[in-house]
Structures are given as structure tokens and as C-alpha cells.
Amino acid sequence: MIDLPSERAKARIELLLAAAESRTLDFKRIGKGQVTRMMETVCAFANTDGGIIAIGIGDAKDLKPGAPPSARLFGIEENPEAFDDLQREIMTRFEPAMGGLRWLRVPCTLHNGQPGHIVMLRVEKSDKVHSIVGKGTWTRMDASNREMSASEIGELQYQRGTRSATSEPIAVDLRLLDTPAWRLFLQGRGSLTGSFAEQLFKIGLAKEVGGEMVPLRAAVLLFAEEPGSLLAVHDARADVRVMVYDGKAVLTGATPNFRKPPRTVRGPLIEQIDATVALVLNEIAQGVTLSGSGFRAKHAYPERVVKEAVVNAILHRDYRLNRDIFVRIFDDRIEVESPGVFPGNITPATIGRAGSKARNPLLAKNLREFPLPPNIDAGEGVKMMFTEMDAAALYPPQYSVSTDVAVETVTLTLLNEERPAAWAQVSDWIDRNGPIANRHLRDIAGVDTLEASRMLRNWVAQRLLVALPAASRQQARYTKPQKPPTEPDSLSNTVDNESGNSEKSL
């Protein structure tokens, strides 16, 4: 456990007392009966988006009228035995074991005028699904915890990637998988003995169900000539749609603004990857004539980046879901939308450092066995994309997650626009300090107020930044998408910085 130096403790206590409980911040006294509730909060934070528990601080709603905020400070000294119990319970009562915890002890003056300590316990969003042995599995709501149902636990396991639909048997006739793709696979892997069903079973792509050999969904995706059609019977999809638009936005109406008819890419995944990459690279190689100007612009994305974007979308999508992958090509960008959310504890804010996580390891493992496997970089491909876009003086890849729709999706956006030198400094400033204002950009870029405003508006239009609610334009602040400040940034920074972690946000 790390001790915060006393000279910085007062400011941290003031931040805590000014903050409200939220999806990522909770206050708990260490009184009798609170250990179980704190365990539920640790479980809920790990299973949701992470968060901080301020241990030794009472709820604001329990503060008596006229009492100062410091009257909420009871400290861990209120019940040191219970605090010891909490630490022991956290080490022994979670299944699987809980990791990603950081403890920071903050000295303060307690409500009774005596010296004491509160503890800030930082819980990371986990790449697993955790339960308290004998006490259930919990998720976090806006400012409280809720026990999850069996179906919700199953859904979260799929989302975190601890369970994959591609590893489950599916009722498809095995004869539909004895295809040229299967024989191509054998060329790379080497021949197998036994019947076709026995061969699939030996390499883990079939299971015995009710006395019959049934293929796994991964086998259907790898070898069937029409996997999308076969999965459609089971309310799922597996194809890719490539849409080329005229302009910079999708126009709704009687006449869609397609530059050419949309294309659907079907087939076993090895062919689907190659065909989609070829289709997209051929399209962007032609450039685009901007409407009304006669000017021909060229797409500048590195080829490796485009290929990795397609491979990742096909390899890491959630194959339970009834939605195709969409590749949308606009004048100024490419969007690759893949069904499902990020597996593990990856977020749009951390993927550049963390890289990707294999949601479907059976697909990754067996795609490598083909004679000419796709570009699978064992988790390094996303980092390569950021490096290549930077080397090309383009904006970094932009990731976003849509969860308020019928089918959740992850969208990768590659901007076809040269990156100004100021952007790298702005991005780093937000990562270190939180939301940025016009005055900060003026200092960073050495520009006046009007030019800073223009730059900020442009980044918002490109979806590189989002504007936070503000009472006036003068008070406007901006942050990266998918990274809203859920409590004062300094609370997160305090726990991370003092424990030597470079992660800046909850």
C-alpha cells in the first residue's frame, strides 16, 4: 500500500469531499457490516468500467445540516479490524482472483479532530468476469451496485472474451465444410488421418453432441463456402459489406449518395479477408474526385494499416450477432464497423497502448495454418497501425463504441488528412491533464483565440474531440471521445501516479 505525502493530502481530501458518487466513484465507511458491501463494489467496478472506492468517508446524504464536509471523515481508524478483514477477503473470496488493485493511504484530520487516514482503492476494469464466492456476481449502475442474473453473466462473458461463440457447436451438415478451403488448409497444416469428422475433432474444430460429431462455429467460418448464409439460420451473420460514398457523410433520402453500388463479400474467412482487402485497396488507389470541384484527391492510408483494419474486424468480431461488418469509404476517411464491443478491459482510450485481444482464439490459431495466412501480428497489429499512421503524418486511428443500438459495434476511423504538429501535443495534454480549453490550446500551439477556436471546431467535426457541457463558449472544454470525466481527473491521477502507473483515466 502506498502512502500519499502529507503535503499533497489536503488537496486530495478536498477533491474527494467535493465529488459525488458515480459509476466510477463510491464512498464507504469501514464500520460494522460494510466489508460485504465494499466487496460488492470491488466486484462491480471490475465487471464494469473500473473505479475508486474512498474508504473511510461517509455518504454526503448522511451529513447533518450545517455540518462541515470534513464531518464525513471517519477514516480506517474507525474499525481497523474490519479494514484488515477487507484486505483478506479481497485476496481470497474472488473467483477468479482479483487483480489490478491499487491502494493509496491519504493522511487527514478526522471528524473528531484526531489524525487518521482514508484509503483510495483503485479497481481496474477487468478482462475477466468476477464473482464473490457464495455472494454473487455484481455490476455497477450510476451510483450503486446490482447483482447480475445468469443471462447477464453469460452476456458479459461473451463481451469480455472469456467465452467465444466460435468455440461452440452449431447444427450444420459436415458435408458443407468439406470444401476447397478445407483442402487448402490441409496443404498448409499437413494431412490428417481418419474420416473428415474425425479430422475436425482431432484439431478441436468439432465436438460430439448426442452421439454425433457436430462442427464448431469456427469450422463453419473457416471452411464453408457460404458461412453467412448458414449462420443466418441461427440469427447471426458473417459477411462484409463495402460501401463507397460520394462526399463526407451518409445522406438519407430517396436517392442514397453511393458512388457505386454496395458490394457484399462472402466466403470462408481466408477468402473473405483477401477479397475485402483487395476491394478496399483498389478503391482507394483510384483516388476520389471531389464533388463540384473537379479536384482529384488521393487516399494516403498506408496499405498495412488498411489490411490490419480489415483483418481485425473479421477476426475479432462477435459472431453471435446478427449484423455484418461494414466498411464505409468516404472522401475524407474510411470507417470499419465490426459487431460486438471491445473484449477484455480494452477501451477506445487504451487500445493504442494495450493492442488487441483475441476474442476468437480458435479462428486466429487456425487461420495461421493456411499456406498464405493473413497479417496476424499476435496482438501487435493495432500498435503497428498507430505507428504507421504517425509515420505517414496522418491522424492516429480513432476507435468508438456504440452501445445504445440494437447491435453493439466497434468502429475504427482512418482519417485521410495530414495531421498538424499541434495535435500530438493536444492529445498528450488531454491524456495527462484531462479536458482542454481554448486557453490551453493557445499556449500549446502559440495561436490566438480565433485560430484556437477554429482548430477545436475542426477536431470536433472530425470526431477527434467532443465538447463537454458548458455554461458559455468561454467556459467550453474538450476531451477525447469515449473518455468523459466521471469524477475529478486528479482523483484518478493521484492513485495512478503515486503507485507508478501511467494510466490516467478511469
XYZ file of C-alpha atoms in Angstrom:
506
model
C 0.000 0.000 0.000
C 1.361 3.453 -0.963
C 1.253 6.413 1.450
C 0.489 9.811 -0.072
C 2.861 12.520 1.248
C 1.062 14.817 3.679
C 1.816 17.973 1.681
C -0.403 16.702 -1.132
C -3.026 15.026 1.035
C -5.136 18.102 1.835
C -5.863 18.852 -1.825
C -6.843 15.230 -2.454
C -9.212 15.192 0.513
C -10.849 18.394 -0.714
C -11.345 16.842 -4.170
C -12.936 13.760 -2.668
C -15.314 15.695 -0.432
C -16.399 17.852 -3.389
C -17.113 14.852 -5.628
C -20.352 12.882 -5.881
C -20.829 9.135 -6.039
C -20.991 7.942 -9.634
C -20.499 4.950 -11.882
C -16.776 5.054 -11.067
C -16.629 6.587 -7.568
C -18.000 5.219 -4.293
C -17.679 6.257 -0.626
C -17.668 3.696 2.170
C -17.151 3.892 5.931
C -15.328 0.933 7.399
C -17.943 0.397 10.071
C -19.652 -2.811 11.072
C -21.239 -4.693 8.173
C -19.541 -2.612 5.460
C -16.963 -5.201 4.345
C -19.545 -7.174 2.357
C -20.810 -4.012 0.634
C -17.267 -2.956 -0.238
C -16.584 -6.401 -1.700
C -19.694 -5.976 -3.866
C -18.379 -2.601 -5.063
C -14.933 -4.024 -5.906
C -16.668 -6.801 -7.872
C -18.990 -4.326 -9.606
C -16.182 -1.953 -10.611
C -14.062 -4.801 -12.003
C -17.024 -6.134 -14.000
C -17.996 -2.710 -15.358
C -15.641 0.217 -16.071
C -13.367 0.268 -13.036
C -13.474 2.931 -10.330
C -12.256 4.289 -6.996
C -13.601 3.410 -3.544
C -12.844 6.101 -0.961
C -12.675 4.025 2.235
C -13.293 5.874 5.488
C -15.559 8.600 4.072
C -19.280 8.630 4.840
C -22.047 9.375 2.330
C -22.838 13.036 1.703
C -26.550 12.333 2.223
C -25.824 11.353 5.842
C -24.206 14.713 6.616
C -26.228 16.666 9.203
C -27.500 20.133 8.220
C -24.873 22.792 8.886
C -22.073 20.265 9.416
C -18.825 20.870 7.501
C -17.841 18.404 4.752
C -14.990 17.195 6.949
C -17.603 15.642 9.254
C -17.714 12.801 6.700
C -14.116 11.806 7.512
C -14.203 8.732 9.769
C -11.011 7.096 8.469
C -9.951 3.478 8.533
C -9.225 4.019 12.228
C -12.986 3.736 12.844
C -12.641 -0.045 12.585
C -9.068 -1.221 11.810
C -10.026 -4.882 12.269
C -12.699 -4.558 9.562
C -10.167 -2.917 7.249
C -7.814 -5.878 7.773
C -10.750 -8.215 7.067
C -11.459 -6.364 3.816
C -7.905 -6.864 2.571
C -8.002 -10.576 3.449
C -11.405 -11.068 1.827
C -10.271 -9.377 -1.389
C -7.304 -11.761 -1.613
C -9.316 -14.945 -1.002
C -13.012 -14.551 -1.892
C -12.994 -13.656 -5.600
C -13.342 -16.183 -8.407
C -11.275 -15.738 -10.495
C -8.741 -13.944 -8.293
C -8.924 -10.157 -8.406
C -6.014 -8.249 -9.925
C -5.499 -4.650 -10.983
C -5.915 -3.145 -7.474
C -4.025 -0.092 -6.204
C -4.192 1.128 -2.613
C -3.301 4.699 -1.604
C -3.352 5.782 2.052
C -4.113 9.512 2.481
C -3.474 11.225 5.865
C -6.148 13.621 7.089
C -7.788 15.149 10.159
C -10.845 13.105 11.098
C -14.286 14.414 12.051
C -13.330 14.298 15.752
C -10.146 16.327 15.271
C -7.855 13.303 15.597
C -5.244 12.392 12.951
C -6.166 9.476 10.732
C -6.222 8.110 7.194
C -8.630 7.416 4.412
C -7.711 4.892 1.695
C -8.346 5.290 -2.030
C -8.733 1.840 -3.578
C -8.464 1.913 -7.364
C -10.114 -1.050 -9.142
C -9.273 -1.572 -12.811
C -11.817 -2.725 -15.360
C -11.020 -6.437 -15.614
C -10.546 -8.618 -18.660
C -12.429 -11.360 -16.792
C -15.828 -11.732 -15.093
C -15.509 -11.881 -11.287
C -17.816 -13.311 -8.620
C -17.674 -13.224 -4.820
C -17.628 -16.829 -3.612
C -21.073 -17.504 -2.171
C -22.122 -13.847 -2.615
C -22.931 -13.462 -6.306
C -21.686 -11.511 -9.323
C -22.130 -7.731 -9.342
C -22.274 -4.879 -11.836
C -22.133 -1.113 -11.357
C -25.031 1.229 -12.053
C -24.972 5.059 -11.948
C -24.135 5.225 -8.228
C -24.927 1.799 -6.774
C -24.346 -1.922 -7.324
C -26.693 -4.611 -8.632
C -26.398 -8.392 -8.589
C -26.345 -9.885 -12.088
C -28.624 -12.614 -13.400
C -27.280 -15.801 -15.008
C -28.105 -14.496 -18.500
C -26.340 -11.195 -17.798
C -23.253 -13.053 -16.569
C -23.238 -15.106 -19.773
C -23.562 -11.966 -21.898
C -20.674 -10.296 -20.039
C -18.513 -13.396 -20.550
C -19.069 -13.101 -24.308
C -18.293 -9.375 -24.218
C -15.092 -9.800 -22.206
C -13.920 -12.592 -24.476
C -13.751 -15.254 -21.754
C -16.347 -17.117 -23.797
C -16.453 -17.221 -27.595
C -19.294 -18.223 -29.883
C -16.738 -19.631 -32.318
C -15.858 -22.357 -29.763
C -19.443 -23.634 -29.554
C -21.030 -26.406 -31.657
C -23.583 -25.420 -34.271
C -26.033 -27.602 -36.192
C -24.528 -27.542 -39.703
C -24.140 -30.548 -42.026
C -20.453 -31.553 -42.022
C -20.598 -32.204 -45.770
C -20.890 -28.435 -46.315
C -17.408 -27.955 -44.788
C -15.520 -30.449 -46.992
C -14.610 -27.678 -49.428
C -11.645 -26.271 -51.370
C -10.935 -24.052 -48.335
C -10.554 -27.187 -46.166
C -8.170 -28.765 -48.692
C -6.181 -25.517 -48.859
C -5.983 -25.582 -45.064
C -4.576 -29.127 -45.180
C -1.889 -28.012 -47.630
C -0.562 -25.614 -45.036
C -1.142 -27.704 -41.936
C -0.352 -31.160 -43.257
C -2.576 -34.182 -43.817
C -4.641 -35.820 -41.064
C -5.823 -39.410 -40.698
C -9.387 -40.653 -40.261
C -12.707 -39.504 -41.640
C -13.456 -35.833 -42.245
C -15.407 -35.644 -38.954
C -12.528 -37.304 -37.091
C -10.031 -34.888 -38.613
C -12.069 -31.884 -37.435
C -12.364 -33.445 -33.991
C -8.599 -34.032 -33.731
C -7.809 -30.355 -34.314
C -10.510 -29.119 -31.944
C -12.990 -27.887 -34.550
C -15.764 -30.399 -33.809
C -17.422 -31.900 -30.721
C -19.511 -34.963 -30.082
C -23.083 -33.946 -29.248
C -25.744 -36.606 -28.633
C -23.582 -39.293 -30.209
C -22.958 -37.266 -33.391
C -19.960 -35.185 -34.443
C -21.005 -31.534 -34.744
C -18.761 -28.751 -36.118
C -17.877 -25.706 -34.076
C -18.875 -22.306 -35.395
C -15.170 -21.653 -36.100
C -15.124 -24.570 -38.565
C -18.159 -23.160 -40.398
C -16.473 -19.755 -40.686
C -13.157 -21.207 -41.830
C -14.325 -23.744 -44.398
C -17.951 -23.262 -45.520
C -18.406 -21.662 -48.923
C -21.324 -19.566 -47.581
C -20.805 -19.202 -43.807
C -23.006 -16.121 -43.665
C -25.960 -17.964 -45.171
C -25.516 -20.932 -42.817
C -25.295 -18.701 -39.729
C -28.308 -16.618 -40.800
C -30.494 -19.636 -39.940
C -29.163 -19.239 -36.367
C -29.874 -15.477 -36.256
C -26.249 -14.455 -36.869
C -24.199 -13.029 -39.744
C -20.690 -13.441 -41.151
C -20.368 -11.318 -44.319
C -18.704 -7.966 -45.094
C -20.448 -5.021 -46.771
C -18.302 -2.454 -48.593
C -19.975 0.899 -49.232
C -18.392 3.755 -51.219
C -19.984 7.180 -50.669
C -19.881 10.418 -52.597
C -18.906 13.113 -50.097
C -18.127 13.086 -46.379
C -21.405 11.854 -44.881
C -24.222 9.377 -45.428
C -27.178 11.205 -46.932
C -30.572 9.715 -46.171
C -33.424 10.038 -48.597
C -34.890 8.530 -51.727
C -31.516 8.588 -53.520
C -28.582 7.394 -51.375
C -25.250 9.060 -52.117
C -23.431 5.870 -53.103
C -20.597 6.477 -55.553
C -21.140 2.894 -56.770
C -23.409 0.002 -55.777
C -22.520 -1.589 -52.398
C -20.645 -4.886 -52.505
C -21.104 -7.934 -50.264
C -18.054 -10.094 -49.618
C -18.850 -13.696 -48.735
C -16.977 -16.959 -48.387
C -14.649 -18.702 -45.918
C -12.720 -16.207 -43.792
C -9.371 -16.652 -45.554
C -11.020 -15.691 -48.858
C -13.185 -13.038 -47.229
C -10.139 -11.254 -45.784
C -8.221 -11.323 -49.086
C -11.220 -10.200 -51.149
C -12.160 -7.356 -48.791
C -8.593 -6.043 -48.571
C -8.233 -6.163 -52.367
C -11.577 -4.401 -52.872
C -10.755 -1.580 -50.443
C -7.162 -1.090 -51.642
C -8.320 -0.987 -55.261
C -10.961 1.592 -54.398
C -8.656 3.956 -52.512
C -5.884 3.570 -55.119
C -8.187 5.242 -57.653
C -8.469 8.360 -55.515
C -11.642 10.408 -55.494
C -12.907 13.376 -57.491
C -14.380 15.837 -55.012
C -17.943 16.775 -55.873
C -18.364 20.137 -57.621
C -14.637 20.919 -57.714
C -13.139 18.635 -60.322
C -10.195 18.211 -57.931
C -8.905 14.664 -57.555
C -7.782 13.781 -54.035
C -5.702 10.738 -53.194
C -6.160 8.450 -50.216
C -2.919 8.341 -48.242
C -3.512 5.486 -45.781
C -0.599 3.027 -45.502
C -1.527 -0.317 -47.088
C -0.522 -2.250 -43.950
C -2.946 -0.194 -41.878
C -5.887 -0.865 -44.199
C -5.143 -4.595 -44.250
C -4.799 -4.774 -40.450
C -8.093 -2.899 -40.008
C -9.921 -5.468 -42.148
C -8.201 -8.472 -40.529
C -9.001 -7.228 -37.012
C -12.648 -6.570 -37.846
C -13.136 -10.074 -39.274
C -11.018 -11.882 -36.697
C -12.276 -10.160 -33.516
C -15.969 -9.576 -34.269
C -18.643 -11.207 -32.103
C -20.033 -13.989 -34.295
C -23.176 -14.370 -32.178
C -24.593 -11.130 -33.509
C -26.981 -10.606 -36.389
C -25.043 -7.894 -38.205
C -22.443 -7.820 -40.976
C -19.167 -5.916 -40.904
C -19.454 -2.573 -42.728
C -16.542 -0.891 -44.494
C -17.551 2.653 -45.463
C -15.286 4.681 -47.745
C -15.832 8.460 -47.795
C -13.880 11.266 -49.454
C -12.018 12.035 -46.222
C -11.956 8.753 -44.279
C -12.526 5.014 -44.045
C -14.788 3.544 -41.362
C -14.660 -0.141 -40.419
C -17.593 -1.145 -38.203
C -17.414 -4.545 -36.504
C -20.228 -6.145 -34.423
C -19.521 -6.505 -30.699
C -17.693 -4.444 -28.072
C -14.006 -4.489 -27.147
C -13.053 -7.784 -25.476
C -11.163 -7.793 -22.185
C -10.542 -4.455 -20.490
C -9.694 -2.589 -23.680
C -11.280 0.839 -24.228
C -11.002 3.397 -27.048
C -8.676 5.401 -24.784
C -6.287 2.491 -24.100
C -6.252 0.392 -27.276
C -3.286 2.280 -28.741
C -1.139 1.149 -25.803
C -2.816 -2.167 -24.999
C -3.231 -3.506 -28.527
C -5.951 -6.001 -29.399
C -7.141 -9.082 -27.508
C -8.149 -12.270 -29.324
C -11.890 -12.730 -28.824
C -11.863 -15.796 -31.085
C -8.593 -17.688 -30.459
C -9.741 -20.706 -32.498
C -10.004 -18.509 -35.592
C -6.613 -16.873 -35.024
C -4.934 -20.224 -34.372
C -6.307 -21.949 -37.481
C -6.075 -19.027 -39.920
C -2.311 -19.160 -39.376
C -2.285 -22.721 -40.754
C -3.263 -21.690 -44.313
C -0.426 -21.558 -46.867
C -0.642 -17.766 -47.153
C -2.108 -16.600 -43.818
C -3.424 -13.056 -43.364
C -1.434 -10.463 -41.480
C -1.990 -11.669 -37.893
C 0.545 -9.960 -35.634
C -0.272 -11.644 -32.321
C -1.617 -8.512 -30.664
C 0.919 -6.080 -32.148
C -1.115 -5.116 -35.200
C -3.001 -2.247 -33.537
C 0.227 -0.705 -32.238
C 1.631 -1.015 -35.762
C -1.369 0.915 -37.108
C -0.710 3.814 -34.739
C 2.992 3.811 -35.665
C 2.336 3.685 -39.425
C -0.282 6.461 -39.347
C 2.115 8.606 -37.324
C 4.949 7.947 -39.785
C 2.621 8.995 -42.631
C 1.873 12.269 -40.765
C -1.805 11.266 -40.506
C -4.084 11.373 -37.501
C -3.957 8.248 -35.317
C -6.651 5.577 -35.734
C -9.855 6.614 -33.974
C -11.955 3.988 -32.171
C -15.508 4.389 -30.892
C -18.048 2.043 -29.330
C -21.807 2.200 -29.946
C -23.725 0.540 -27.108
C -27.085 2.321 -27.354
C -28.131 0.480 -30.525
C -29.791 -2.871 -31.234
C -26.414 -4.481 -32.066
C -23.355 -3.117 -30.280
C -20.420 -2.261 -32.538
C -16.828 -1.009 -32.549
C -15.939 1.457 -35.318
C -12.398 2.228 -36.455
C -11.983 5.504 -38.376
C -8.914 6.275 -40.504
C -8.779 9.960 -41.455
C -7.329 10.878 -44.853
C -5.968 14.200 -43.630
C -2.482 15.370 -42.726
C -2.042 15.811 -39.002
C -0.941 19.279 -37.777
C 2.019 19.311 -35.399
C -0.144 20.693 -32.578
C -2.383 17.612 -32.428
C 0.233 15.339 -30.832
C 0.737 17.888 -28.041
C -3.017 18.351 -27.554
C -3.581 14.590 -27.382
C -0.809 14.171 -24.817
C -2.095 17.143 -22.788
C -5.574 15.592 -22.521
C -4.107 12.215 -21.517
C -2.096 13.837 -18.718
C -4.414 16.613 -17.520
C -7.971 15.905 -18.653
C -10.246 18.179 -20.755
C -8.609 21.030 -22.661
C -9.856 24.612 -23.090
C -9.163 27.318 -25.667
C -6.578 28.962 -23.408
C -4.606 25.719 -23.094
C -4.510 25.278 -26.882
C -3.307 28.881 -27.299
C -0.366 28.112 -25.028
C 0.413 24.799 -26.748
C 0.140 25.943 -30.378
C 1.073 29.599 -29.995
C -2.094 30.797 -31.748
C -4.697 33.439 -30.961
C -8.215 32.838 -29.606
C -9.938 32.712 -33.017
C -7.451 30.254 -34.507
C -7.661 28.031 -31.414
C -11.457 28.034 -31.716
C -11.226 27.083 -35.394
C -8.853 24.196 -34.600
C -11.115 22.915 -31.827
C -14.211 23.081 -34.058
C -12.376 21.190 -36.777
C -11.312 18.422 -34.370
C -14.884 18.130 -33.099
C -16.153 17.845 -36.697
C -13.593 15.085 -37.312
C -14.772 13.360 -34.103
C -11.288 13.558 -32.626
C -12.713 15.624 -29.753
C -16.084 16.097 -28.119
C -17.282 19.270 -26.413
C -18.327 18.938 -22.770
C -21.425 20.751 -21.455
C -20.602 24.353 -20.504
C -22.497 27.452 -19.403
C -20.847 29.589 -22.094
C -18.419 29.378 -25.014
C -15.734 30.931 -22.845
C -16.012 28.007 -20.421
C -16.038 25.301 -23.107
C -13.756 22.309 -22.582
C -12.997 19.384 -24.859
C -11.925 15.781 -24.386
C -11.389 12.685 -26.492
C -14.442 10.607 -27.436
C -15.332 7.748 -25.066
C -13.334 9.429 -22.318
C -15.774 11.600 -20.325
C -14.530 12.762 -16.928
C -16.672 10.835 -14.431
C -15.062 12.435 -11.424
C -12.255 14.973 -10.908
C -9.303 13.846 -13.019
C -6.906 14.395 -10.140
C -8.511 11.540 -8.183
C -7.555 9.031 -10.863
C -4.194 10.644 -11.457
C -3.390 10.577 -7.734
C -3.818 6.826 -7.352
C -2.054 6.052 -10.625
C 0.849 8.467 -10.258
C 1.654 7.558 -6.660
C 1.579 3.828 -7.479
C 3.785 4.274 -10.521
C 1.114 3.550 -13.128
C 0.948 5.613 -16.302
C -2.790 5.086 -16.859
C -4.508 8.453 -16.406
C -8.232 7.871 -16.513
C -10.812 5.536 -15.043
